[in-house]
XYZ file of C-alpha atoms in Angstrom:
328
model
C -15.226 97.115 157.479
C -12.731 99.677 158.793
C -11.171 102.099 156.359
C -7.608 101.265 155.393
C -4.798 103.418 156.750
C -2.937 105.835 154.534
C 0.519 104.334 154.160
C 2.081 107.214 152.231
C 0.877 110.794 152.001
C 2.601 113.215 149.626
C 1.417 116.828 149.607
C 2.500 119.639 147.277
C 5.931 118.135 146.664
C 8.390 120.092 144.515
C 11.882 119.162 143.417
C 14.378 120.553 140.890
C 17.783 119.302 139.768
C 18.445 122.746 138.250
C 17.085 126.233 138.857
C 15.527 126.474 135.407
C 13.178 123.482 135.451
C 11.059 121.490 137.885
C 11.351 117.698 137.801
C 8.534 117.198 140.330
C 5.921 119.942 140.487
C 3.162 120.413 143.083
C 2.848 116.635 143.399
C 0.234 115.167 145.773
C -0.660 111.501 146.245
C -2.249 109.286 148.930
C -1.515 105.554 148.932
C -3.458 103.016 150.984
C -1.806 100.453 153.228
C -1.432 97.072 151.520
C -2.111 98.400 148.030
C -0.136 98.022 144.821
C 0.292 101.434 143.198
C 2.080 102.035 139.904
C 3.705 105.260 138.743
C 3.271 105.098 134.971
C 4.678 107.505 132.441
C 7.254 108.099 129.716
C 10.990 108.240 130.340
C 12.008 111.498 132.017
C 8.589 112.257 133.514
C 9.872 112.106 137.121
C 8.936 108.565 138.195
C 12.362 107.450 139.402
C 13.051 110.863 140.935
C 9.874 110.488 142.986
C 11.075 107.099 144.286
C 14.359 108.726 145.338
C 12.404 111.417 147.201
C 10.243 108.811 148.945
C 13.255 106.699 149.931
C 15.357 109.657 151.101
C 18.102 109.602 148.468
C 16.878 113.099 147.536
C 15.294 115.825 149.667
C 12.368 117.853 148.250
C 12.615 121.595 147.745
C 9.195 121.981 149.376
C 6.122 119.983 150.351
C 5.629 117.110 152.797
C 6.070 113.365 152.641
C 4.576 111.272 155.460
C 4.954 107.536 156.055
C 2.113 106.224 158.233
C 1.620 109.754 159.576
C 5.296 110.414 160.315
C 6.947 113.275 158.426
C 10.062 111.925 156.689
C 11.932 115.238 156.512
C 15.509 114.748 157.699
C 15.140 110.977 158.213
C 18.056 109.101 156.642
C 17.547 106.402 153.996
C 18.433 103.525 156.325
C 15.926 104.701 158.935
C 12.870 105.112 156.696
C 11.693 101.480 156.884
C 11.462 101.365 153.113
C 12.577 98.438 150.942
C 13.926 99.069 147.455
C 14.289 96.718 144.484
C 16.341 98.269 141.699
C 16.141 97.720 137.943
C 19.264 95.526 137.852
C 18.539 93.891 141.272
C 22.024 94.996 142.484
C 22.916 91.543 143.862
C 26.493 90.999 145.021
C 27.973 88.462 142.559
C 30.598 87.149 145.023
C 27.984 86.390 147.696
C 25.597 83.447 147.917
C 21.858 83.995 147.930
C 21.863 83.598 151.712
C 24.630 86.173 152.105
C 22.842 88.594 149.780
C 19.630 88.323 151.788
C 21.575 88.708 155.041
C 23.466 91.821 153.935
C 21.062 94.406 155.379
C 20.545 92.413 158.570
C 24.297 92.256 159.082
C 24.669 96.030 158.739
C 21.813 96.587 161.202
C 23.222 93.881 163.531
C 19.795 92.244 163.711
C 19.240 89.308 166.045
C 17.771 85.985 164.888
C 18.970 86.719 161.365
C 19.023 83.045 160.341
C 15.324 82.660 161.186
C 14.446 85.844 159.302
C 16.432 84.774 156.234
C 14.733 81.375 156.164
C 11.275 82.939 156.593
C 11.877 85.389 153.726
C 13.261 82.599 151.529
C 10.225 80.393 152.217
C 7.807 83.245 151.474
C 9.458 83.680 148.073
C 10.029 79.977 147.394
C 13.822 80.240 147.160
C 14.885 78.257 150.260
C 16.509 75.655 147.972
C 18.678 78.358 146.363
C 20.369 79.758 149.474
C 23.823 78.357 148.703
C 23.862 79.353 145.043
C 25.465 82.461 143.563
C 23.557 85.062 141.459
C 25.242 83.857 138.239
C 23.609 80.447 138.784
C 20.081 81.895 138.952
C 17.475 82.721 136.316
C 16.178 86.277 135.954
C 13.021 85.429 137.883
C 15.015 83.810 140.702
C 17.307 86.839 140.927
C 14.287 89.073 141.265
C 12.952 86.986 144.153
C 16.344 87.174 145.878
C 16.313 90.970 145.507
C 12.789 90.996 146.962
C 13.856 88.774 149.854
C 16.796 91.062 150.646
C 14.371 93.979 150.954
C 11.558 92.140 152.732
C 13.801 90.521 155.362
C 14.214 93.996 156.886
C 10.438 94.171 157.421
C 9.880 97.432 155.519
C 6.589 99.305 155.734
C 6.682 100.134 152.017
C 8.358 98.415 149.069
C 9.619 100.537 146.165
C 10.311 98.859 142.807
C 12.038 100.723 139.980
C 11.326 98.988 136.622
C 12.389 95.581 138.039
C 11.295 93.567 134.986
C 12.774 95.703 132.216
C 15.867 93.515 131.717
C 13.852 90.285 131.256
C 12.707 88.900 127.913
C 9.002 89.133 127.080
C 8.010 85.578 128.058
C 9.905 85.617 131.357
C 8.606 89.103 132.126
C 5.025 87.832 131.879
C 5.791 84.854 134.156
C 7.587 86.956 136.776
C 4.832 89.573 136.652
C 2.303 86.917 137.675
C 4.609 85.711 140.472
C 5.163 89.260 141.694
C 1.431 89.955 141.999
C 0.922 86.675 143.888
C 3.746 87.547 146.311
C 2.334 91.021 146.960
C -1.151 89.597 147.548
C 0.288 87.059 149.979
C 2.428 89.474 151.990
C 0.044 92.463 151.767
C 2.967 94.859 151.685
C 2.324 98.380 150.395
C 4.090 98.517 147.033
C 4.970 101.433 144.767
C 6.062 100.282 141.339
C 7.650 102.370 138.584
C 7.258 101.454 134.918
C 6.636 102.857 131.457
C 5.047 99.541 130.400
C 1.261 99.921 130.283
C 0.631 96.139 130.314
C 2.599 95.800 133.560
C 0.706 98.702 135.087
C -2.749 97.458 134.096
C -2.149 93.849 135.178
C -0.390 94.485 138.506
C -1.961 97.563 140.026
C -4.775 98.405 142.367
C -4.334 102.029 141.293
C -2.201 103.788 138.706
C -0.832 107.322 138.759
C -0.230 108.467 135.177
C 2.615 110.997 135.209
C 4.001 113.495 132.736
C 6.367 116.423 133.270
C 6.529 115.810 137.018
C 2.772 115.911 137.562
C -0.051 113.413 138.026
C -2.576 113.589 135.191
C -4.888 110.823 136.447
C -4.848 108.641 139.560
C -7.342 105.845 139.162
C -8.049 102.131 138.923
C -6.696 100.289 135.874
C -10.250 99.738 134.611
C -11.179 103.421 134.833
C -7.927 104.484 133.192
C -8.591 102.151 130.293
C -12.311 102.778 129.804
C -12.634 106.339 131.193
C -9.419 108.285 130.517
C -9.531 111.921 131.619
C -7.490 113.489 128.828
C -5.750 112.799 125.526
C -2.394 111.977 127.102
C -3.825 109.329 129.466
C -6.011 107.881 126.718
C -3.107 107.548 124.303
C -0.474 106.418 126.808
C -2.594 103.747 128.487
C -3.494 101.379 125.671
C -3.364 103.604 122.604
C -6.392 105.433 121.246
C -8.212 106.866 118.267
C -9.621 110.361 118.772
C -12.775 110.786 116.729
C -14.332 114.228 116.339
C -18.110 114.073 116.021
C -20.673 116.869 116.481
C -18.147 119.115 118.169
C -17.161 116.419 120.694
C -14.039 114.269 120.964
C -14.471 110.547 121.569
C -11.827 108.000 122.566
C -12.098 104.670 120.755
C -9.355 102.159 121.433
C -8.299 99.837 118.576
C -9.760 96.854 120.470
C -13.196 98.487 120.664
C -13.904 97.960 116.958
C -15.424 94.790 115.515
C -15.971 93.855 111.893
C -19.494 94.649 110.713
C -20.998 91.464 109.241
C -24.441 92.884 108.413
C -25.520 94.052 104.974
C -26.224 97.534 106.325
C -23.302 99.890 106.842
C -21.607 99.734 110.234
C -20.663 102.630 112.494
C -17.554 103.318 110.401
C -16.962 102.786 106.700
C -13.702 103.320 104.885
C -10.736 101.882 103.008
C -7.880 99.745 104.372
C -4.573 101.602 104.091
C -2.346 98.935 105.682
C -2.418 95.742 107.762
C -0.178 94.272 110.449
C -0.557 90.635 111.492
C -0.519 90.261 115.323
C -1.571 86.617 115.645
C -5.185 86.260 116.766
C -5.706 89.918 115.837
C -4.767 91.933 112.769
C -4.210 95.683 113.050
C -5.838 97.692 110.272
C -5.104 101.294 109.456
C -8.282 102.651 107.887
C -9.063 105.853 106.002
C -12.648 106.556 107.040
C -15.399 107.847 104.772
C -18.360 107.960 107.159
C -18.732 107.667 110.928
C -22.260 107.162 112.281
C -23.624 107.954 108.803
C -21.934 111.367 108.742
C -19.080 112.124 106.297
C -15.878 112.092 108.341
C -12.463 111.636 106.806
C -9.838 110.626 109.331
C -7.402 107.782 109.862
C -8.128 105.189 112.551
C -6.463 102.028 113.828
C -8.657 98.973 114.446
C -7.591 95.606 115.886
C -9.903 92.978 114.385
C -10.038 89.191 114.703
C -7.734 87.679 112.106
C -10.090 84.774 111.329
C -12.855 87.278 110.478
C -10.683 89.452 108.263
C -8.579 87.133 106.081
C -10.170 88.600 102.948
C -9.260 92.196 103.829
C -6.114 93.648 102.345
C -4.701 97.029 101.399
C -7.286 98.899 99.302
C -10.265 96.827 100.531
C -13.485 98.560 101.525
C -14.308 97.863 105.167
C -17.187 98.448 107.574
C -16.695 98.230 111.352
C -18.787 98.797 114.468
C -17.817 100.678 117.630
C -18.472 98.590 120.756
C -17.425 101.282 123.244
C -16.362 104.916 123.212
C -15.564 107.514 125.853
C -16.214 111.245 125.539
C -13.346 113.457 126.662
């Protein structure tokens, strides 16, 4: 099987809004053709700025940015063959769905625009919505229209800047599933910006965890979750307990604990400080007494099955086992 092409190559990119601080610092990243890559990090870490650099809305201070081997320096936004879906979708309220999708084609004076609009609408299952206006659409339908408007121009890369953040939780989950199915179908290289770890883990082929304009770890969702490289990545992607034992630091996520049902002491013994009901799971904050039979007083968070822990309450003694840990 032939190796996939590199769709986007970023090398040693630097960018500053002011002289006193760098927003993007010595940033390098290689993204495969057809992949779904997420830029994940807290607000202000440089994610959206990086999208603006990739799309051409901003020019880097130094470094190179290549799209399928072509240096993008000096190439205008409209000539970069990049599609962009913004956070608020930016649909024109006075235009129908068909007119919104056609907008870019009209500017570029593309031929056979009607065929291209219909093809994009069919790919996104919105051909029955072409005569409606944005105000008549659900949030998920609006997102598909915004996608169609970008995809109709046949971009080489699709950039998405927190496109689900304005949706409620239930709709966000539904649209997330649809979005992944669309990307799998069209095989378009996608770069997705979010601070939502669930979105990143469920959608991505690879995730770049960012902070202060740098990449801390670029890896698969599974490796980021089970094998984080540092404290920031461990805590940002899924939350973590950091347990010091024999001079080493171990990451144990709340989900990696289970209630010990044996008579013998489990891996961790302690006292329940507080509980939070989460449905199938209950989150326990525990003051530990021993970890692996060694005195160790720290505070941990454990997510345990609610049906197993109905008798536990604040002040209860508790014993739990560690199903997985990762040494930093």
